[in-house]
Amino acid sequence: MSFTHLPWRRPQAFDDRPCVRDVRVDLSYREFGERVDAAAEQFAALGVGPGDVVATMLPNRVELLITVMAAWRLGAAATPINPSFTATEAGFQAGDSGATLVVTADTSMTLGDAALLDVEELASAPSGSLPPAETVPGDLALLVYTSGSTGRPKGVMLDHANLEAMVASMGAAIGIGADDHCLLVLPLFHVNAICVSFLTPLSVGARLSVLERFHPVEFLNAVETLRPTYFSAVPTIYSHLTALPAEVTPDVSSVRFAICGAAPAPPALLSAVEERFGFAMVEGYGLSEGTCASTCNPVHGIRKPGTVGPALPGQEVAVVGPDGEPVPAGERGEVVIRGANVMRGYLNRPEASAEALASGWLHTGDVGVLDEDGYLRIVDRIKDLIIRGGENLYPKEIENVLHGAPGIAEAAVIGGPDPVYGEVPIAFVSATPGGAVDVDAVLAHSRAHLTKVKLPVEIHVLDALPKNPVGKIDKPTLRRQLTAAGVQEA
């Protein structure tokens, strides 16, 4: 394994190339490596060593990346904590992960037994006291916590071999090269940002620019000014970009492609982005348990709208029936994944690990269909399935139709209780910026595209749909609101 994404394993030719920047600093590969060594020396003096865990609770900034690498330099693991978490939420992750040190901008927060280090006190000049790094493929590298929308978050254990496999897989899929420049806008407490936007470009000597937060106009200004060649984002970000007034016409000609992931995107949205901005849109699919991504439509090659593409290099993706056997092309079943990118398991959750990794495959809990060319279409989550009078309804199909209705920015469909049918589809929608939703028009549009049993029996218009920390629509919250009969229409 090459591990060229690690500063102490980088080719010497990378030294003077631009590496990472944000609004505060702009570092070459040599300078970034020196900052990593300095932080690692500081961590070692605070008692961090091989097998320990370092938590970083910061917004997107270069120091977060330095902290992660410094932990790895010492043979420790890193766990990124959402900086918007409360003390209770952050304390759970720090305690569950066994973190001995937390690097943060808020040292007033008590996080169990972990020591706190103010990010402003992070060392920047190394003394050269560190012994040579010994990076072992099987050593734990990342503890990425699931969103916890259905219970206590679980720590996904990813080792260095998982990360190396993901970097190689993604790099080959998107054709990353030394002249590429990634603009990072997704939160760095999520594995997508770490692997696709950070580690993959560093593995080939490419450049990374880090944005602390997303704002549509500011983001496009950054594209125009910094001239990135690619970025990765979620459907909500692309919805905001396409909703901008027509007179907003930035120069985005440097961008050769953009990736959409983390949540299903309506095909119409991807087409709208391509039509307006002119760069290729590739939708991918994956889980934190698979170290981020497992399929992606090709940057160069056949892209099939409505699919998330074929398996990435080095990975296997199959669709299986209830008996665990693969189903024929075109038939629905559970999506399972196999490859060196699949996690080693959940931290201190042996039963959950055994269930997720049964029969040597990662069981995703997603319903999908593989076509004859191996392109995957995600139908829905198994747990989101609505059974109406014995008939299976897939919310994603209904949501795709709702997204095509006038004035709809986002849509989510869940199953609501019904005394006759058991469950019926209920929709929650939000309007495009500055617009309004005409419920009668939405229902008329739905009737033109859906059979009667699939029509939402209620459409609730909200100012905004609830999101979990990684930007996915939070259906458990919608279900709780529905159960409490507390839905308020806008």
Tab-separated table of N, CA and C in Angstrom, residues 164-315:
chain	number	residue	atom	x	y	z
A	164	GLU	N	-7.129	3.620	2.438
A	164	GLU	CA	-6.302	3.458	1.243
A	164	GLU	C	-7.114	2.871	0.099
A	165	ALA	N	-7.970	1.881	0.406
A	165	ALA	CA	-8.813	1.274	-0.622
A	165	ALA	C	-9.785	2.294	-1.199
A	166	MET	N	-10.345	3.146	-0.323
A	166	MET	CA	-11.310	4.138	-0.791
A	166	MET	C	-10.643	5.194	-1.656
A	167	VAL	N	-9.477	5.645	-1.234
A	167	VAL	CA	-8.739	6.646	-2.007
A	167	VAL	C	-8.398	6.102	-3.395
A	168	ALA	N	-7.922	4.869	-3.453
A	168	ALA	CA	-7.577	4.270	-4.742
A	168	ALA	C	-8.818	4.085	-5.610
A	169	SER	N	-9.908	3.631	-5.000
A	169	SER	CA	-11.144	3.378	-5.730
A	169	SER	C	-11.726	4.669	-6.295
A	170	MET	N	-11.834	5.682	-5.447
A	170	MET	CA	-12.397	6.956	-5.887
A	170	MET	C	-11.489	7.653	-6.882
A	171	GLY	N	-10.183	7.631	-6.612
A	171	GLY	CA	-9.248	8.286	-7.514
A	171	GLY	C	-9.302	7.726	-8.922
A	172	ALA	N	-9.405	6.395	-9.022
A	172	ALA	CA	-9.502	5.761	-10.334
A	172	ALA	C	-10.828	6.097	-11.005
A	173	ALA	N	-11.895	6.170	-10.238
A	173	ALA	CA	-13.223	6.406	-10.807
A	173	ALA	C	-13.359	7.800	-11.403
A	174	ILE	N	-12.802	8.812	-10.729
A	174	ILE	CA	-12.981	10.181	-11.212
A	174	ILE	C	-11.774	10.680	-11.998
A	175	GLY	N	-10.754	9.846	-12.112
A	175	GLY	CA	-9.586	10.235	-12.896
A	175	GLY	C	-8.840	11.411	-12.308
A	176	ILE	N	-8.640	11.383	-10.991
A	176	ILE	CA	-7.989	12.498	-10.303
A	176	ILE	C	-6.521	12.588	-10.702
A	177	GLY	N	-6.032	13.823	-10.852
A	177	GLY	CA	-4.634	14.028	-11.223
A	177	GLY	C	-4.024	15.178	-10.452
A	178	ALA	N	-2.721	15.368	-10.601
A	178	ALA	CA	-1.997	16.385	-9.834
A	178	ALA	C	-2.462	17.799	-10.142
A	179	ASP	N	-3.050	18.015	-11.311
A	179	ASP	CA	-3.502	19.358	-11.683
A	179	ASP	C	-4.925	19.644	-11.208
A	180	ASP	N	-5.545	18.692	-10.529
A	180	ASP	CA	-6.902	18.933	-10.036
A	180	ASP	C	-6.878	19.814	-8.790
A	181	HIS	N	-8.022	20.409	-8.540
A	181	HIS	CA	-8.186	21.320	-7.405
A	181	HIS	C	-9.604	21.113	-6.887
A	182	CYS	N	-9.716	20.614	-5.668
A	182	CYS	CA	-11.028	20.325	-5.079
A	182	CYS	C	-11.469	21.475	-4.179
A	183	LEU	N	-12.718	21.859	-4.313
A	183	LEU	CA	-13.322	22.842	-3.418
A	183	LEU	C	-14.193	22.073	-2.430
A	184	LEU	N	-13.802	22.104	-1.154
A	184	LEU	CA	-14.488	21.320	-0.126
A	184	LEU	C	-15.522	22.198	0.577
A	185	VAL	N	-16.785	21.760	0.527
A	185	VAL	CA	-17.856	22.525	1.168
A	185	VAL	C	-18.667	21.675	2.142
A	186	LEU	N	-18.591	20.341	2.016
A	186	LEU	CA	-19.330	19.466	2.919
A	186	LEU	C	-18.649	19.427	4.282
A	187	PRO	N	-19.396	19.134	5.347
A	187	PRO	CA	-18.805	19.134	6.690
A	187	PRO	C	-17.774	18.031	6.872
A	188	LEU	N	-16.670	18.385	7.502
A	188	LEU	CA	-15.557	17.450	7.653
A	188	LEU	C	-15.730	16.469	8.805
A	189	PHE	N	-16.881	16.498	9.482
A	189	PHE	CA	-17.145	15.421	10.432
A	189	PHE	C	-17.777	14.235	9.722
A	190	HIS	N	-17.946	14.337	8.394
A	190	HIS	CA	-18.524	13.256	7.600
A	190	HIS	C	-17.461	12.659	6.694
A	191	VAL	N	-17.547	11.345	6.483
A	191	VAL	CA	-16.496	10.627	5.761
A	191	VAL	C	-16.432	11.010	4.288
A	192	ASN	N	-17.545	11.490	3.707
A	192	ASN	CA	-17.524	11.920	2.310
A	192	ASN	C	-16.492	13.018	2.111
A	193	ALA	N	-16.554	14.052	2.948
A	193	ALA	CA	-15.624	15.170	2.816
A	193	ALA	C	-14.196	14.719	3.068
A	194	ILE	N	-13.990	13.863	4.045
A	194	ILE	CA	-12.640	13.413	4.382
A	194	ILE	C	-12.029	12.618	3.231
A	195	CYS	N	-12.794	11.689	2.667
A	195	CYS	CA	-12.231	10.788	1.651
A	195	CYS	C	-12.234	11.382	0.250
A	196	VAL	N	-13.368	11.915	-0.195
A	196	VAL	CA	-13.489	12.379	-1.579
A	196	VAL	C	-12.777	13.709	-1.791
A	197	SER	N	-12.918	14.616	-0.822
A	197	SER	CA	-12.415	15.975	-1.017
A	197	SER	C	-11.038	16.219	-0.412
A	198	PHE	N	-10.637	15.416	0.568
A	198	PHE	CA	-9.360	15.627	1.257
A	198	PHE	C	-8.313	14.575	0.888
A	199	LEU	N	-8.542	13.328	1.253
A	199	LEU	CA	-7.513	12.302	1.076
A	199	LEU	C	-7.254	11.978	-0.395
A	200	THR	N	-8.306	11.940	-1.208
A	200	THR	CA	-8.115	11.579	-2.617
A	200	THR	C	-7.234	12.589	-3.350
A	201	PRO	N	-7.490	13.887	-3.280
A	201	PRO	CA	-6.571	14.807	-3.961
A	201	PRO	C	-5.155	14.800	-3.372
A	202	LEU	N	-5.035	14.632	-2.037
A	202	LEU	CA	-3.697	14.610	-1.451
A	202	LEU	C	-2.883	13.418	-1.925
A	203	SER	N	-3.550	12.338	-2.306
A	203	SER	CA	-2.830	11.134	-2.725
A	203	SER	C	-2.087	11.323	-4.041
A	204	VAL	N	-2.449	12.360	-4.822
A	204	VAL	CA	-1.819	12.562	-6.130
A	204	VAL	C	-1.149	13.926	-6.258
A	205	GLY	N	-1.059	14.667	-5.142
A	205	GLY	CA	-0.415	15.968	-5.209
A	205	GLY	C	-1.310	17.070	-5.720
A	206	ALA	N	-2.629	16.871	-5.666
A	206	ALA	CA	-3.575	17.895	-6.104
A	206	ALA	C	-3.817	18.901	-4.979
A	207	ARG	N	-4.671	19.871	-5.235
A	207	ARG	CA	-4.870	20.985	-4.310
A	207	ARG	C	-6.266	20.928	-3.691
A	208	LEU	N	-6.384	21.441	-2.457
A	208	LEU	CA	-7.659	21.485	-1.752
A	208	LEU	C	-7.881	22.873	-1.179
A	209	SER	N	-9.089	23.418	-1.424
A	209	SER	CA	-9.519	24.658	-0.791
A	209	SER	C	-10.723	24.345	0.084
A	210	VAL	N	-10.682	24.812	1.329
A	210	VAL	CA	-11.705	24.475	2.322
A	210	VAL	C	-12.605	25.680	2.583
A	211	LEU	N	-13.909	25.481	2.417
A	211	LEU	CA	-14.896	26.497	2.785
A	211	LEU	C	-15.498	26.119	4.136
A	212	GLU	N	-15.673	27.103	4.993
A	212	GLU	CA	-16.198	26.799	6.328
A	212	GLU	C	-17.677	26.449	6.273
A	213	ARG	N	-18.419	27.119	5.403
A	213	ARG	CA	-19.865	26.873	5.340
A	213	ARG	C	-20.353	27.122	3.917
A	214	PHE	N	-21.597	26.724	3.661
A	214	PHE	CA	-22.177	26.918	2.330
A	214	PHE	C	-23.156	28.076	2.331
A	215	HIS	N	-22.973	28.970	1.374
A	215	HIS	CA	-23.953	29.984	1.018
A	215	HIS	C	-23.941	30.044	-0.505
A	216	PRO	N	-25.101	29.965	-1.170
A	216	PRO	CA	-25.103	29.817	-2.632
A	216	PRO	C	-24.249	30.832	-3.378
A	217	VAL	N	-24.451	32.120	-3.104
A	217	VAL	CA	-23.707	33.142	-3.846
A	217	VAL	C	-22.228	33.113	-3.478
A	218	GLU	N	-21.932	32.972	-2.176
A	218	GLU	CA	-20.535	32.911	-1.745
A	218	GLU	C	-19.825	31.693	-2.327
A	219	PHE	N	-20.551	30.582	-2.424
A	219	PHE	CA	-19.953	29.373	-2.998
A	219	PHE	C	-19.578	29.603	-4.457
A	220	LEU	N	-20.488	30.176	-5.225
A	220	LEU	CA	-20.200	30.409	-6.645
A	220	LEU	C	-19.102	31.458	-6.810
A	221	ASN	N	-19.055	32.431	-5.910
A	221	ASN	CA	-17.945	33.389	-5.955
A	221	ASN	C	-16.612	32.684	-5.720
A	222	ALA	N	-16.612	31.701	-4.806
A	222	ALA	CA	-15.387	30.935	-4.537
A	222	ALA	C	-14.981	30.119	-5.754
A	223	VAL	N	-15.966	29.544	-6.445
A	223	VAL	CA	-15.660	28.790	-7.667
A	223	VAL	C	-15.021	29.709	-8.696
A	224	GLU	N	-15.588	30.892	-8.853
A	224	GLU	CA	-15.079	31.832	-9.849
A	224	GLU	C	-13.672	32.320	-9.494
A	225	THR	N	-13.427	32.536	-8.217
A	225	THR	CA	-12.149	33.099	-7.782
A	225	THR	C	-11.049	32.042	-7.667
A	226	LEU	N	-11.374	30.892	-7.061
A	226	LEU	CA	-10.360	29.878	-6.762
A	226	LEU	C	-10.112	28.920	-7.923
A	227	ARG	N	-11.050	28.794	-8.834
A	227	ARG	CA	-10.923	27.968	-10.043
A	227	ARG	C	-10.731	26.490	-9.739
A	228	PRO	N	-11.581	25.879	-8.920
A	228	PRO	CA	-11.476	24.437	-8.676
A	228	PRO	C	-11.870	23.649	-9.915
A	229	THR	N	-11.420	22.391	-9.960
A	229	THR	CA	-11.786	21.525	-11.074
A	229	THR	C	-12.920	20.561	-10.711
A	230	TYR	N	-13.167	20.366	-9.410
A	230	TYR	CA	-14.302	19.533	-9.000
A	230	TYR	C	-14.687	19.822	-7.564
A	231	PHE	N	-15.894	19.415	-7.213
A	231	PHE	CA	-16.355	19.481	-5.821
A	231	PHE	C	-17.425	18.423	-5.621
A	232	SER	N	-17.674	18.109	-4.362
A	232	SER	CA	-18.690	17.130	-3.994
A	232	SER	C	-19.702	17.811	-3.091
A	233	ALA	N	-20.992	17.565	-3.339
A	233	ALA	CA	-22.041	18.218	-2.556
A	233	ALA	C	-23.253	17.304	-2.453
A	234	VAL	N	-24.251	17.778	-1.710
A	234	VAL	CA	-25.478	17.016	-1.495
A	234	VAL	C	-26.612	17.666	-2.285
A	235	PRO	N	-27.722	16.943	-2.519
A	235	PRO	CA	-28.815	17.495	-3.327
A	235	PRO	C	-29.321	18.856	-2.854
A	236	THR	N	-29.370	19.074	-1.542
A	236	THR	CA	-29.867	20.352	-1.034
A	236	THR	C	-29.030	21.517	-1.559
A	237	ILE	N	-27.712	21.342	-1.622
A	237	ILE	CA	-26.840	22.404	-2.130
A	237	ILE	C	-27.148	22.690	-3.592
A	238	TYR	N	-27.320	21.630	-4.380
A	238	TYR	CA	-27.627	21.838	-5.801
A	238	TYR	C	-29.003	22.482	-5.987
A	239	SER	N	-29.943	22.176	-5.118
A	239	SER	CA	-31.257	22.823	-5.186
A	239	SER	C	-31.125	24.329	-4.962
A	240	HIS	N	-30.302	24.712	-3.986
A	240	HIS	CA	-30.087	26.138	-3.722
A	240	HIS	C	-29.408	26.820	-4.905
A	241	LEU	N	-28.466	26.144	-5.542
A	241	LEU	CA	-27.762	26.749	-6.671
A	241	LEU	C	-28.686	26.970	-7.864
A	242	THR	N	-29.529	25.989	-8.153
A	242	THR	CA	-30.434	26.142	-9.300
A	242	THR	C	-31.551	27.130	-9.027
A	243	ALA	N	-31.813	27.421	-7.753
A	243	ALA	CA	-32.881	28.366	-7.404
A	243	ALA	C	-32.421	29.817	-7.450
A	244	LEU	N	-31.124	30.056	-7.682
A	244	LEU	CA	-30.631	31.426	-7.740
A	244	LEU	C	-31.235	32.173	-8.930
A	245	PRO	N	-31.404	33.480	-8.817
A	245	PRO	CA	-31.946	34.257	-9.940
A	245	PRO	C	-31.128	34.074	-11.213
A	246	ALA	N	-31.788	34.188	-12.336
A	246	ALA	CA	-31.139	33.954	-13.625
A	246	ALA	C	-29.971	34.898	-13.871
A	247	GLU	N	-30.013	36.095	-13.254
A	247	GLU	CA	-28.925	37.063	-13.487
A	247	GLU	C	-27.635	36.678	-12.771
A	248	VAL	N	-27.673	35.662	-11.907
A	248	VAL	CA	-26.448	35.174	-11.261
A	248	VAL	C	-25.738	34.250	-12.246
A	249	THR	N	-24.677	34.754	-12.862
A	249	THR	CA	-23.989	33.998	-13.925
A	249	THR	C	-22.481	33.985	-13.682
A	250	PRO	N	-22.020	33.250	-12.703
A	250	PRO	CA	-20.586	33.207	-12.418
A	250	PRO	C	-19.826	32.414	-13.478
A	251	ASP	N	-18.525	32.644	-13.544
A	251	ASP	CA	-17.653	31.861	-14.421
A	251	ASP	C	-17.269	30.578	-13.695
A	252	VAL	N	-17.857	29.464	-14.104
A	252	VAL	CA	-17.561	28.168	-13.481
A	252	VAL	C	-16.866	27.244	-14.477
A	253	SER	N	-16.210	27.827	-15.461
A	253	SER	CA	-15.618	27.039	-16.546
A	253	SER	C	-14.463	26.158	-16.088
A	254	SER	N	-13.900	26.416	-14.918
A	254	SER	CA	-12.802	25.574	-14.428
A	254	SER	C	-13.287	24.205	-13.970
A	255	VAL	N	-14.564	24.099	-13.623
A	255	VAL	CA	-15.107	22.858	-13.054
A	255	VAL	C	-15.331	21.837	-14.163
A	256	ARG	N	-14.665	20.698	-14.049
A	256	ARG	CA	-14.860	19.655	-15.064
A	256	ARG	C	-15.958	18.677	-14.675
A	257	PHE	N	-16.251	18.530	-13.383
A	257	PHE	CA	-17.373	17.708	-12.950
A	257	PHE	C	-17.697	18.028	-11.499
A	258	ALA	N	-18.898	17.648	-11.083
A	258	ALA	CA	-19.313	17.765	-9.690
A	258	ALA	C	-19.975	16.460	-9.290
A	259	ILE	N	-19.797	16.092	-8.029
A	259	ILE	CA	-20.335	14.842	-7.503
A	259	ILE	C	-21.536	15.140	-6.624
A	260	CYS	N	-22.569	14.333	-6.753
A	260	CYS	CA	-23.737	14.444	-5.886
A	260	CYS	C	-23.882	13.138	-5.119
A	261	GLY	N	-23.973	13.235	-3.805
A	261	GLY	CA	-24.098	12.025	-3.000
A	261	GLY	C	-24.733	12.318	-1.665
A	262	ALA	N	-24.672	11.338	-0.768
A	262	ALA	CA	-25.178	11.405	0.612
A	262	ALA	C	-26.685	11.246	0.719
A	263	ALA	N	-27.423	11.596	-0.329
A	263	ALA	CA	-28.880	11.438	-0.326
A	263	ALA	C	-29.337	11.326	-1.774
A	264	PRO	N	-30.460	10.647	-2.031
A	264	PRO	CA	-30.939	10.500	-3.407
A	264	PRO	C	-31.270	11.853	-4.036
A	265	ALA	N	-30.897	12.010	-5.294
A	265	ALA	CA	-31.174	13.246	-6.018
A	265	ALA	C	-32.156	12.968	-7.153
A	266	PRO	N	-33.199	13.775	-7.301
A	266	PRO	CA	-34.103	13.606	-8.443
A	266	PRO	C	-33.339	13.822	-9.749
A	267	PRO	N	-33.539	12.993	-10.761
A	267	PRO	CA	-32.836	13.188	-12.032
A	267	PRO	C	-33.023	14.589	-12.605
A	268	ALA	N	-34.214	15.169	-12.395
A	268	ALA	CA	-34.479	16.511	-12.921
A	268	ALA	C	-33.547	17.550	-12.307
A	269	LEU	N	-33.156	17.343	-11.057
A	269	LEU	CA	-32.261	18.291	-10.406
A	269	LEU	C	-30.875	18.236	-11.035
A	270	LEU	N	-30.356	17.034	-11.269
A	270	LEU	CA	-29.034	16.903	-11.877
A	270	LEU	C	-29.021	17.506	-13.277
A	271	SER	N	-30.100	17.283	-14.018
A	271	SER	CA	-30.199	17.861	-15.370
A	271	SER	C	-30.230	19.381	-15.314
A	272	ALA	N	-30.937	19.922	-14.321
A	272	ALA	CA	-31.040	21.376	-14.195
A	272	ALA	C	-29.686	22.000	-13.885
A	273	VAL	N	-28.883	21.313	-13.061
A	273	VAL	CA	-27.547	21.825	-12.740
A	273	VAL	C	-26.668	21.822	-13.986
A	274	GLU	N	-26.676	20.707	-14.713
A	274	GLU	CA	-25.853	20.612	-15.924
A	274	GLU	C	-26.258	21.668	-16.946
A	275	GLU	N	-27.579	21.859	-17.095
A	275	GLU	CA	-28.064	22.813	-18.097
A	275	GLU	C	-27.674	24.244	-17.723
A	276	ARG	N	-27.747	24.559	-16.440
A	276	ARG	CA	-27.476	25.942	-16.026
A	276	ARG	C	-25.986	26.256	-15.960
A	277	PHE	N	-25.189	25.316	-15.429
A	277	PHE	CA	-23.789	25.632	-15.153
A	277	PHE	C	-22.808	24.993	-16.139
A	278	GLY	N	-23.233	23.964	-16.867
A	278	GLY	CA	-22.414	23.453	-17.954
A	278	GLY	C	-21.393	22.394	-17.600
A	279	PHE	N	-21.263	22.021	-16.314
A	279	PHE	CA	-20.325	20.958	-15.979
A	279	PHE	C	-21.061	19.638	-15.758
A	280	ALA	N	-20.325	18.537	-15.885
A	280	ALA	CA	-20.918	17.206	-15.750
A	280	ALA	C	-21.295	16.942	-14.298
A	281	MET	N	-22.452	16.322	-14.099
A	281	MET	CA	-22.909	15.917	-12.773
A	281	MET	C	-22.874	14.401	-12.693
A	282	VAL	N	-22.181	13.861	-11.686
A	282	VAL	CA	-22.140	12.419	-11.500
A	282	VAL	C	-22.690	12.088	-10.123
A	283	GLU	N	-23.696	11.243	-10.084
A	283	GLU	CA	-24.286	10.857	-8.807
A	283	GLU	C	-23.672	9.556	-8.335
A	284	GLY	N	-23.321	9.517	-7.061
A	284	GLY	CA	-22.750	8.323	-6.474
A	284	GLY	C	-23.550	7.858	-5.280
A	285	TYR	N	-23.115	6.730	-4.718
A	285	TYR	CA	-23.841	6.120	-3.603
A	285	TYR	C	-22.858	5.400	-2.703
A	286	GLY	N	-23.111	5.466	-1.417
A	286	GLY	CA	-22.282	4.728	-0.483
A	286	GLY	C	-22.714	4.989	0.943
A	287	LEU	N	-22.021	4.363	1.865
A	287	LEU	CA	-22.305	4.476	3.281
A	287	LEU	C	-21.008	4.740	4.034
A	288	SER	N	-21.130	5.320	5.229
A	288	SER	CA	-19.949	5.456	6.084
A	288	SER	C	-19.330	4.094	6.353
A	289	GLU	N	-20.183	3.077	6.474
A	289	GLU	CA	-19.699	1.722	6.732
A	289	GLU	C	-18.880	1.167	5.571
A	290	GLY	N	-19.018	1.748	4.386
A	290	GLY	CA	-18.210	1.367	3.230
A	290	GLY	C	-17.147	2.411	2.925
A	291	THR	N	-16.781	3.204	3.920
A	291	THR	CA	-15.767	4.256	3.813
A	291	THR	C	-16.141	5.285	2.756
A	292	CYS	N	-17.424	5.523	2.615
A	292	CYS	CA	-17.934	6.628	1.803
A	292	CYS	C	-18.679	6.199	0.546
A	293	ALA	N	-17.994	5.737	-0.486
A	293	ALA	CA	-18.643	5.541	-1.789
A	293	ALA	C	-18.418	4.132	-2.315
A	294	SER	N	-19.451	3.603	-2.981
A	294	SER	CA	-19.338	2.264	-3.574
A	294	SER	C	-19.752	2.225	-5.037
A	295	THR	N	-20.526	3.198	-5.493
A	295	THR	CA	-20.882	3.296	-6.906
A	295	THR	C	-20.813	4.755	-7.324
A	296	CYS	N	-20.660	4.985	-8.617
A	296	CYS	CA	-20.709	6.354	-9.131
A	296	CYS	C	-20.843	6.312	-10.649
A	297	ASN	N	-21.690	7.167	-11.176
A	297	ASN	CA	-21.735	7.322	-12.624
A	297	ASN	C	-20.393	7.867	-13.096
A	298	PRO	N	-19.902	7.394	-14.231
A	298	PRO	CA	-18.562	7.796	-14.660
A	298	PRO	C	-18.491	9.246	-15.119
A	299	VAL	N	-17.353	9.882	-14.848
A	299	VAL	CA	-17.123	11.235	-15.349
A	299	VAL	C	-17.004	11.202	-16.863
A	300	HIS	N	-16.260	10.214	-17.353
A	300	HIS	CA	-16.117	10.008	-18.801
A	300	HIS	C	-16.719	8.650	-19.130
A	301	GLY	N	-17.808	8.642	-19.813
A	301	GLY	CA	-18.491	7.395	-20.121
A	301	GLY	C	-19.990	7.592	-20.026
A	302	ILE	N	-20.697	6.487	-20.049
A	302	ILE	CA	-22.153	6.543	-20.053
A	302	ILE	C	-22.673	6.845	-18.654
A	303	ARG	N	-23.416	7.947	-18.531
A	303	ARG	CA	-24.093	8.277	-17.285
A	303	ARG	C	-25.581	8.020	-17.476
A	304	LYS	N	-26.151	7.267	-16.568
A	304	LYS	CA	-27.567	6.916	-16.673
A	304	LYS	C	-28.356	7.666	-15.608
A	305	PRO	N	-29.135	8.676	-16.016
A	305	PRO	CA	-29.959	9.413	-15.053
A	305	PRO	C	-30.898	8.466	-14.309
A	306	GLY	N	-31.058	8.724	-13.027
A	306	GLY	CA	-31.916	7.864	-12.215
A	306	GLY	C	-31.170	6.712	-11.584
A	307	THR	N	-29.891	6.536	-11.944
A	307	THR	CA	-29.049	5.512	-11.313
A	307	THR	C	-27.908	6.197	-10.583
A	308	VAL	N	-27.260	5.452	-9.710
A	308	VAL	CA	-26.069	5.953	-9.013
A	308	VAL	C	-24.812	5.324	-9.583
A	309	GLY	N	-24.938	4.738	-10.787
A	309	GLY	CA	-23.785	4.233	-11.501
A	309	GLY	C	-23.388	2.813	-11.135
A	310	PRO	N	-22.314	2.323	-11.755
A	310	PRO	CA	-21.805	0.976	-11.467
A	310	PRO	C	-20.871	0.982	-10.257
A	311	ALA	N	-20.463	-0.204	-9.842
A	311	ALA	CA	-19.543	-0.328	-8.711
A	311	ALA	C	-18.227	0.373	-9.017
A	312	LEU	N	-17.654	1.013	-8.005
A	312	LEU	CA	-16.345	1.633	-8.157
A	312	LEU	C	-15.270	0.553	-8.271
A	313	PRO	N	-14.127	0.889	-8.867
A	313	PRO	CA	-13.049	-0.092	-9.017
A	313	PRO	C	-12.672	-0.721	-7.676
A	314	GLY	N	-12.491	-2.045	-7.690
A	314	GLY	CA	-12.094	-2.754	-6.488
A	314	GLY	C	-13.232	-3.126	-5.560
A	315	GLN	N	-14.470	-2.838	-5.952
A	315	GLN	CA	-15.615	-3.151	-5.098
A	315	GLN	C	-16.624	-4.021	-5.854
